[in-house]
mmCIF file of C-alpha atoms in Angstrom:
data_model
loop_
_atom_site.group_PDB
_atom_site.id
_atom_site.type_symbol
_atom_site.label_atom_id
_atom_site.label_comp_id
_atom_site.label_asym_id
_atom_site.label_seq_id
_atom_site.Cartn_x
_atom_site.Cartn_y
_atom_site.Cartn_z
ATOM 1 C CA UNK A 188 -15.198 239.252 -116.729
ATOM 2 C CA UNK A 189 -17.057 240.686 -119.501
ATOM 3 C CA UNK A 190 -20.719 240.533 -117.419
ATOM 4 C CA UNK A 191 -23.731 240.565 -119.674
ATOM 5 C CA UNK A 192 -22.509 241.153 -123.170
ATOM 6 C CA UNK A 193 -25.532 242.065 -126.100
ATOM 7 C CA UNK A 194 -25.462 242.288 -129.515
ATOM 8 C CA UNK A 195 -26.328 244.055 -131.612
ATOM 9 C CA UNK A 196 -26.603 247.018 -129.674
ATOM 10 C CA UNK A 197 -28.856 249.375 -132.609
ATOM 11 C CA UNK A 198 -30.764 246.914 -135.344
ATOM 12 C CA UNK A 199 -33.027 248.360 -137.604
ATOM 13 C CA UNK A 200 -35.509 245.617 -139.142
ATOM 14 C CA UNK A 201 -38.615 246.338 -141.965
ATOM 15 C CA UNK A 202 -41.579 244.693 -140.874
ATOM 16 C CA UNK A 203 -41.882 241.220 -141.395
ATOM 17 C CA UNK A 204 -38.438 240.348 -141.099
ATOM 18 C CA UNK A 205 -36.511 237.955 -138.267
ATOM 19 C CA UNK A 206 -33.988 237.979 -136.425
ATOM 20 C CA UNK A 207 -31.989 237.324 -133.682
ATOM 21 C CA UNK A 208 -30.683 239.091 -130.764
ATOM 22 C CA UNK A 209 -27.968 237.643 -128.743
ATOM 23 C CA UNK A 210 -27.325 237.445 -125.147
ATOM 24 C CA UNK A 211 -23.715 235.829 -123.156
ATOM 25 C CA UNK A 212 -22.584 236.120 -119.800
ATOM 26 C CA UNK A 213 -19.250 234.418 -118.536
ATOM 27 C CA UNK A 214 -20.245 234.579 -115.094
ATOM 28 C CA UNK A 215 -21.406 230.686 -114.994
ATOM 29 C CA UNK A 216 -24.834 232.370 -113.819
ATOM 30 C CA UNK A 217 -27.910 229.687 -114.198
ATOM 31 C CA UNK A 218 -30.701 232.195 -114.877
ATOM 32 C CA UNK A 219 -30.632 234.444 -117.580
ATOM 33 C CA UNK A 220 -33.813 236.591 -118.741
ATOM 34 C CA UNK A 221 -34.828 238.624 -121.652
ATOM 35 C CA UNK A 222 -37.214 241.905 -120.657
ATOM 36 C CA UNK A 223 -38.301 245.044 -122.900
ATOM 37 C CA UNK A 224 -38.979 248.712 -122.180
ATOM 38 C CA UNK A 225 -40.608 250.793 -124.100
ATOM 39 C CA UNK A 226 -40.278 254.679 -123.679
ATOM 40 C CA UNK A 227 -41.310 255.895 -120.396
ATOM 41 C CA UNK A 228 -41.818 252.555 -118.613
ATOM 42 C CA UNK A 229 -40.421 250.052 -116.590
ATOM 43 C CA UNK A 230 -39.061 246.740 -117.981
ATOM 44 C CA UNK A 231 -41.770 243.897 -118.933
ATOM 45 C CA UNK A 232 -40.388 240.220 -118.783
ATOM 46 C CA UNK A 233 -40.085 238.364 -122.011
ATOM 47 C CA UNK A 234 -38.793 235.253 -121.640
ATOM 48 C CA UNK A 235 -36.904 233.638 -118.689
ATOM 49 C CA UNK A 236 -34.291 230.439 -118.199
ATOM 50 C CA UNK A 237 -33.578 228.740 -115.191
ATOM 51 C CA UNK A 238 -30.776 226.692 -116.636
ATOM 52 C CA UNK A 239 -28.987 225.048 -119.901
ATOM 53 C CA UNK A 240 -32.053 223.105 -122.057
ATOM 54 C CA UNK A 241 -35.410 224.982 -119.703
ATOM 55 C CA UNK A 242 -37.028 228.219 -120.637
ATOM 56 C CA UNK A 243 -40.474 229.907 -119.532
ATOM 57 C CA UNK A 244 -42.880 232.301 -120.668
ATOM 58 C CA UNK A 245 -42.635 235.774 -118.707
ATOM 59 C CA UNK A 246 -45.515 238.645 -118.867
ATOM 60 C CA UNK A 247 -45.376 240.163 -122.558
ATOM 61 C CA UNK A 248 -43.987 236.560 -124.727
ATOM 62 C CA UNK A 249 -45.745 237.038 -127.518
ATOM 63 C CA UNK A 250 -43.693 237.032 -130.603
ATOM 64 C CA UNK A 251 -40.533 236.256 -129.260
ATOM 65 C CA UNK A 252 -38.681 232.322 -129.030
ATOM 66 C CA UNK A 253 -36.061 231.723 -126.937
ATOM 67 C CA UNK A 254 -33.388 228.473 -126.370
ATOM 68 C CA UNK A 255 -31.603 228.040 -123.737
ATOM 69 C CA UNK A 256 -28.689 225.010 -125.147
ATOM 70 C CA UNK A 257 -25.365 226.336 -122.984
ATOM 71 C CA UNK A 258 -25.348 228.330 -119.707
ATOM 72 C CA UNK A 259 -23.534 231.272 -121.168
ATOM 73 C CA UNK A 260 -25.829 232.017 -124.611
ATOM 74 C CA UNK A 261 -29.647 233.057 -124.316
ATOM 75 C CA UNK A 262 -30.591 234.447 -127.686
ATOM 76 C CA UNK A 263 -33.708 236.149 -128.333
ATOM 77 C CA UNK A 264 -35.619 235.006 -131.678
ATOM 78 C CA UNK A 265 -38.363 237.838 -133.339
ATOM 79 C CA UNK A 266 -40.329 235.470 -135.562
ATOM 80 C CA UNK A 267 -41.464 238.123 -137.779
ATOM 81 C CA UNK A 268 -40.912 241.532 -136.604
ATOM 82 C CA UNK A 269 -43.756 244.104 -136.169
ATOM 83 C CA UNK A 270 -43.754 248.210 -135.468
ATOM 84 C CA UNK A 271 -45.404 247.122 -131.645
ATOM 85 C CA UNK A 272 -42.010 245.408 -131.009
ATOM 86 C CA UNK A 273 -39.629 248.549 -131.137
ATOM 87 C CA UNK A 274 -38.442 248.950 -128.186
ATOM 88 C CA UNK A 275 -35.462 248.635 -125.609
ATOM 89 C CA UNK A 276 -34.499 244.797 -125.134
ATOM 90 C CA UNK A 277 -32.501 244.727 -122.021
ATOM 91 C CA UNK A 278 -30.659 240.810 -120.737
ATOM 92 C CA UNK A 279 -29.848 239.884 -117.624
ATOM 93 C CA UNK A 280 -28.510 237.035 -114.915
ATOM 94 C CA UNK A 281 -28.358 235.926 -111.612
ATOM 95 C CA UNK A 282 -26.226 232.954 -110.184
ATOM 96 C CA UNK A 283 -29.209 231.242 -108.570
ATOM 97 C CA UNK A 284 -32.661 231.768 -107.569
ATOM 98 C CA UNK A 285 -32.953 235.382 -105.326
ATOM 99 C CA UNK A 286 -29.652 236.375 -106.428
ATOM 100 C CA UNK A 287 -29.456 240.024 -108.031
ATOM 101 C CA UNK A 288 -29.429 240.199 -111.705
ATOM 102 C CA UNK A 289 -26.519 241.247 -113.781
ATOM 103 C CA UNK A 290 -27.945 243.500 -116.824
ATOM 104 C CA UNK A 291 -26.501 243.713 -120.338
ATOM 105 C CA UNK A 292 -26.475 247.542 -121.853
ATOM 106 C CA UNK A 293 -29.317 246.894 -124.183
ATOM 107 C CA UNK A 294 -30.145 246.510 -127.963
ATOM 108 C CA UNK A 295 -32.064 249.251 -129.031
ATOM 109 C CA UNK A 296 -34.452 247.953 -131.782
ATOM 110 C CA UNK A 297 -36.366 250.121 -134.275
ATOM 111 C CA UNK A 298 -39.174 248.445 -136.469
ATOM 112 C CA UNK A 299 -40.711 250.233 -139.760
ATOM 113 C CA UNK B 895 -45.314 239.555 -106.004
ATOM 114 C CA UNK B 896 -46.195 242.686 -104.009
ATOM 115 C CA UNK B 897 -46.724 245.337 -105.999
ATOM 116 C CA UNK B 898 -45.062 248.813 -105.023
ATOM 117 C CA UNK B 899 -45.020 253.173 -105.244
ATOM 118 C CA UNK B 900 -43.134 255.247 -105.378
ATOM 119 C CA UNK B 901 -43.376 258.991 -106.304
ATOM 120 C CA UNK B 902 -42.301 259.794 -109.924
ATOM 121 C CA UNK B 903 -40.158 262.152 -109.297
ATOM 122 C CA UNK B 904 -37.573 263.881 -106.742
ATOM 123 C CA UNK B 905 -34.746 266.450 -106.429
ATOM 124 C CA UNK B 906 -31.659 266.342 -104.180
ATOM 125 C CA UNK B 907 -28.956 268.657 -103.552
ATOM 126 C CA UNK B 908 -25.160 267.184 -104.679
ATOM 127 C CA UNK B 909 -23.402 266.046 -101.693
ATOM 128 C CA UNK B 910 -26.994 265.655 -99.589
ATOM 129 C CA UNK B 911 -28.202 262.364 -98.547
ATOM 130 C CA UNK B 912 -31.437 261.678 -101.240
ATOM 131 C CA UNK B 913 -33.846 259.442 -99.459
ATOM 132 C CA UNK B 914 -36.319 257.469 -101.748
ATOM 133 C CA UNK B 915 -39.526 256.198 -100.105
ATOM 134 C CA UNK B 916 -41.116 253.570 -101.472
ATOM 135 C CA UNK B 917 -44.641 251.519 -99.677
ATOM 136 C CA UNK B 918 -45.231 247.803 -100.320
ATOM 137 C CA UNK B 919 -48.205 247.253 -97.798
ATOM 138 C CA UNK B 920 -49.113 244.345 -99.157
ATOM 139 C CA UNK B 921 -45.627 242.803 -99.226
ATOM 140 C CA UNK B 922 -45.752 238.817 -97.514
ATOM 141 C CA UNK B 923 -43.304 237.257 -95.061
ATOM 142 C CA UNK B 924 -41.172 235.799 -97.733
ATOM 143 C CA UNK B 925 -40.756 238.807 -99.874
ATOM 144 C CA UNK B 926 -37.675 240.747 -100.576
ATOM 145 C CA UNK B 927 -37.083 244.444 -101.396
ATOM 146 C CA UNK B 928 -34.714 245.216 -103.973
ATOM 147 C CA UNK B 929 -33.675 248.304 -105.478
ATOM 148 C CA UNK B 930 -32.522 248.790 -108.714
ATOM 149 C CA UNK B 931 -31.585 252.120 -110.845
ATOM 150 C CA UNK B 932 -31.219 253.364 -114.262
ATOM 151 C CA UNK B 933 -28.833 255.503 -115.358
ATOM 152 C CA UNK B 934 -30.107 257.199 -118.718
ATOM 153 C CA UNK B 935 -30.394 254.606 -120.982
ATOM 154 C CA UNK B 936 -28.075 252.001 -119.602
ATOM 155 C CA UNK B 937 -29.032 248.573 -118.084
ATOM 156 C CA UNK B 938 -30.487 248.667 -115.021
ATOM 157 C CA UNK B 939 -27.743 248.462 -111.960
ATOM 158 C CA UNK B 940 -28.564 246.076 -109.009
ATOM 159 C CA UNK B 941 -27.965 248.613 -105.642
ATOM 160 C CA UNK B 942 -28.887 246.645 -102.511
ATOM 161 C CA UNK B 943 -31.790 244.265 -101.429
ATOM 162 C CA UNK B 944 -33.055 242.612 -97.939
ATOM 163 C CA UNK B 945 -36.157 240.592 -96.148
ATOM 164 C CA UNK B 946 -36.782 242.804 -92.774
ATOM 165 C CA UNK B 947 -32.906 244.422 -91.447
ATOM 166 C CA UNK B 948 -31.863 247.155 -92.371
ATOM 167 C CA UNK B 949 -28.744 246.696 -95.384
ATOM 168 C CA UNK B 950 -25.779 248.633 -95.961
ATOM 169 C CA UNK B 951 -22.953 248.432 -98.434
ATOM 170 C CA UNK B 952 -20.934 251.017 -100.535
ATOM 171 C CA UNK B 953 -23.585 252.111 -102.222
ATOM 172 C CA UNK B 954 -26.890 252.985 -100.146
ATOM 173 C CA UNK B 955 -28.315 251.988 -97.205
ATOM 174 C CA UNK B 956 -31.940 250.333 -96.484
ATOM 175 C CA UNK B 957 -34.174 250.933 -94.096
ATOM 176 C CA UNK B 958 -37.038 248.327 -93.857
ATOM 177 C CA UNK B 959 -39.771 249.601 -91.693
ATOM 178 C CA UNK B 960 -40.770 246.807 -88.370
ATOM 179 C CA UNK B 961 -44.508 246.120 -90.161
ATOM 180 C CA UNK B 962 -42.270 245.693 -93.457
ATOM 181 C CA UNK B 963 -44.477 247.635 -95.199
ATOM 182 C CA UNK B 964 -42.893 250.307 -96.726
ATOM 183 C CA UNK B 965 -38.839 251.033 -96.845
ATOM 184 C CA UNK B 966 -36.513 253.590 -97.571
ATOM 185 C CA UNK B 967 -33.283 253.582 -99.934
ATOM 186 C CA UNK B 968 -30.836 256.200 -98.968
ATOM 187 C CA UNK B 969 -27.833 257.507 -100.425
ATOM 188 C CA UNK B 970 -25.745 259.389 -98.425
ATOM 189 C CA UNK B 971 -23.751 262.260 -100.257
ATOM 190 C CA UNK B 972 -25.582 262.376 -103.751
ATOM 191 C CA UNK B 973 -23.845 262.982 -106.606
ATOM 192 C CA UNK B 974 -24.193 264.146 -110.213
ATOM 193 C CA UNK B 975 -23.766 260.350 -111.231
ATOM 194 C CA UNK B 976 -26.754 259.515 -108.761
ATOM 195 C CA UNK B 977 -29.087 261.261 -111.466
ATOM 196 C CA UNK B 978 -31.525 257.995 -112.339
ATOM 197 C CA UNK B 979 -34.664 256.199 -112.382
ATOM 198 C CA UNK B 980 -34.660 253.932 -109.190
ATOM 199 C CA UNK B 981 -36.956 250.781 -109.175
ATOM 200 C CA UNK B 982 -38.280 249.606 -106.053
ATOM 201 C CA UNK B 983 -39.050 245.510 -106.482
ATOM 202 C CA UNK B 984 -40.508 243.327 -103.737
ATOM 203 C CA UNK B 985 -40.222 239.788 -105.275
ATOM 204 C CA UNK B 986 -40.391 236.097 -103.583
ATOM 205 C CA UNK B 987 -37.062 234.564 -103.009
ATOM 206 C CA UNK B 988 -38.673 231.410 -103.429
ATOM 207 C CA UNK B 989 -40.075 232.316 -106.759
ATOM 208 C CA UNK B 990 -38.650 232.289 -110.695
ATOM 209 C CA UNK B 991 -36.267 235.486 -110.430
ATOM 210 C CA UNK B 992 -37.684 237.178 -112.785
ATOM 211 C CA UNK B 993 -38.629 241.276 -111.407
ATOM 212 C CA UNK B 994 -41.244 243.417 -112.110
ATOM 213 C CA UNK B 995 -40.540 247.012 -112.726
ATOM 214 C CA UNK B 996 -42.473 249.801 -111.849
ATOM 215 C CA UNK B 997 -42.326 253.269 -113.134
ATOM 216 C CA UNK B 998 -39.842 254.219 -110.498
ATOM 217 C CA UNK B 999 -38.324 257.284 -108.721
ATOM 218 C CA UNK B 1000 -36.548 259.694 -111.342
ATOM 219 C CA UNK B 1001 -34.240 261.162 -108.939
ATOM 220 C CA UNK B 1002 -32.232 264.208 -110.316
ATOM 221 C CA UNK B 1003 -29.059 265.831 -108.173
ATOM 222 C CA UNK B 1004 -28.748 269.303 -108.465
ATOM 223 C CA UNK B 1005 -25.162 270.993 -108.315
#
C-alpha cells in the first residue's frame, strides 16, 4: 500500500491563479480530510468527507472547494489563490468514524 | 471537543523514558485521547489513543488518569528519531473525525 499519496509536493502559484491539489489513498478508507498549517502552529481543518459524493465544511474553508466522486481521490480546489493561503496542506484518512487518521507528507504551497 | 495543554517544550536524555503530560479537565465521558507527532516537516504520525485504560503498543504507552482528566504519553527508551512535536487530541468518537491540533509538545532527545 502506498497510504496517503499528495501531489504536488512544492507548487508555487502568483496570486490570482487556481489550482488543484490532489489527494489518493488505496486503503478503501471512507473519510478523508484536507487541513493546513502554517509556520509554528498546529493543523486547522479545511474541508472534510465522510464518504464517495458527501463533503463538509471544517474550521478555516474559506477559499478552498472540495469533491468527493470516488473513495480513493479527495482533491483540494484554490479558487483563486491569495498570499494568506501559503502554507503547509497536509491529507489524511481514517477507515471509519474514531479510527486514526493516515496522513499524506504534505504539499508545501508558496503564494506571491 | 475538549480542548487540551501541554507545555511547549521538553528535553529527554537518548535511551530515557520521555514522559509528555498533557491536562484535558474538561474532557466528557465519550471523549478519546489521541496522540499524534510530527517529525520535522512530515505528516503527522498517529501513536496511540484510548477512552479511560491505560494503552500500550510498540510505540508508547498511555496513562489515562481515574478522573480522566489529564494523561500521560510515555516513551520508554527515547531516541534521536523521537525528536518531534507531539499533539495531544481529545475528540468525540461519536463525532465527524476530523482533530483539532494544538501547539503541542516539541520534545527534543539529547545524545
Amino acid at each position: 500500500n502506498a497510504g496517503v499519496t499528495q501531489t504536488p509536493k512544492f507548487q508555487v502559484l502568483k496570486t490570482g491563479q487556481s489550482m488543484t491539489l490532489q489527494c489518493a489513498q488505496d486503503m478503501n478508507h471512507e473519510y478523508m480530510s484536507w487541513y493546513r498549517q502554517d509556520p509554528g502552529m498546529g493543523l486547522r481543518l479545511i474541508h472534510y468527507s465522510v464518504g464517495a459524493g458527501i463533503t463538509d465544511q471544517g474550521e478555516v474553508p474559506n477559499g478552498y472547494n472540495v469533491s468527493r466522486s470516488t473513495t480513493e481521490d479527495f482533491p483540494l480546489r484554490l479558487l483563486s489563490a491569495a498570499p494568506s493561503q501559503t502554507s503547509v496542506y497536509f491529507c489524511a484518512s481514517s477507515y471509519h468514524l474514531g479510527q486514526p487518521q493516515h496522513f499524506g507528507d504534505g504539499t508545501r504551497l508558496s503564494i506571491l | 471537543d475538549a480542548k487540551t495543554t501541554q507545555p511547549p517544550s521538553m528535553d529527554c536524555a537518548e535511551g530515557r523514558a520521555a514522559n509528555l503530560p498533557c491536562n484535558h479537565s474538561t474532557i466528557s465521558g465519550n471523549e478519546y485521547v489521541y496522540w499524534y507527532r510530527q517529525i520535522h516537516s512530515q505528516g503527522p504520525q498517529y501513536i496511540i489513543h484510548g477512552l479511560k485504560n491505560n494503552e500500550t503498543n510498540e510505540m508508547a504507552s498511555l496513562i489515562i488518569t481515574e478522573d480522566r482528566k489529564s494523561s500521560t504519553l510515555i516513551l520508554p527508551h527515547a531516541t534521536l528519531r523521537d525528536t518531534a512535536v507531539y499533539y495531544c487530541i481529545v475528540r468525540s468518537g461519536t463525532g465527524a473525525n476530523n482533530l483539532f491540533f494544538g501547539t503541542g509538545t516539541r520534545l527534543t532527545v539529547i545524545p
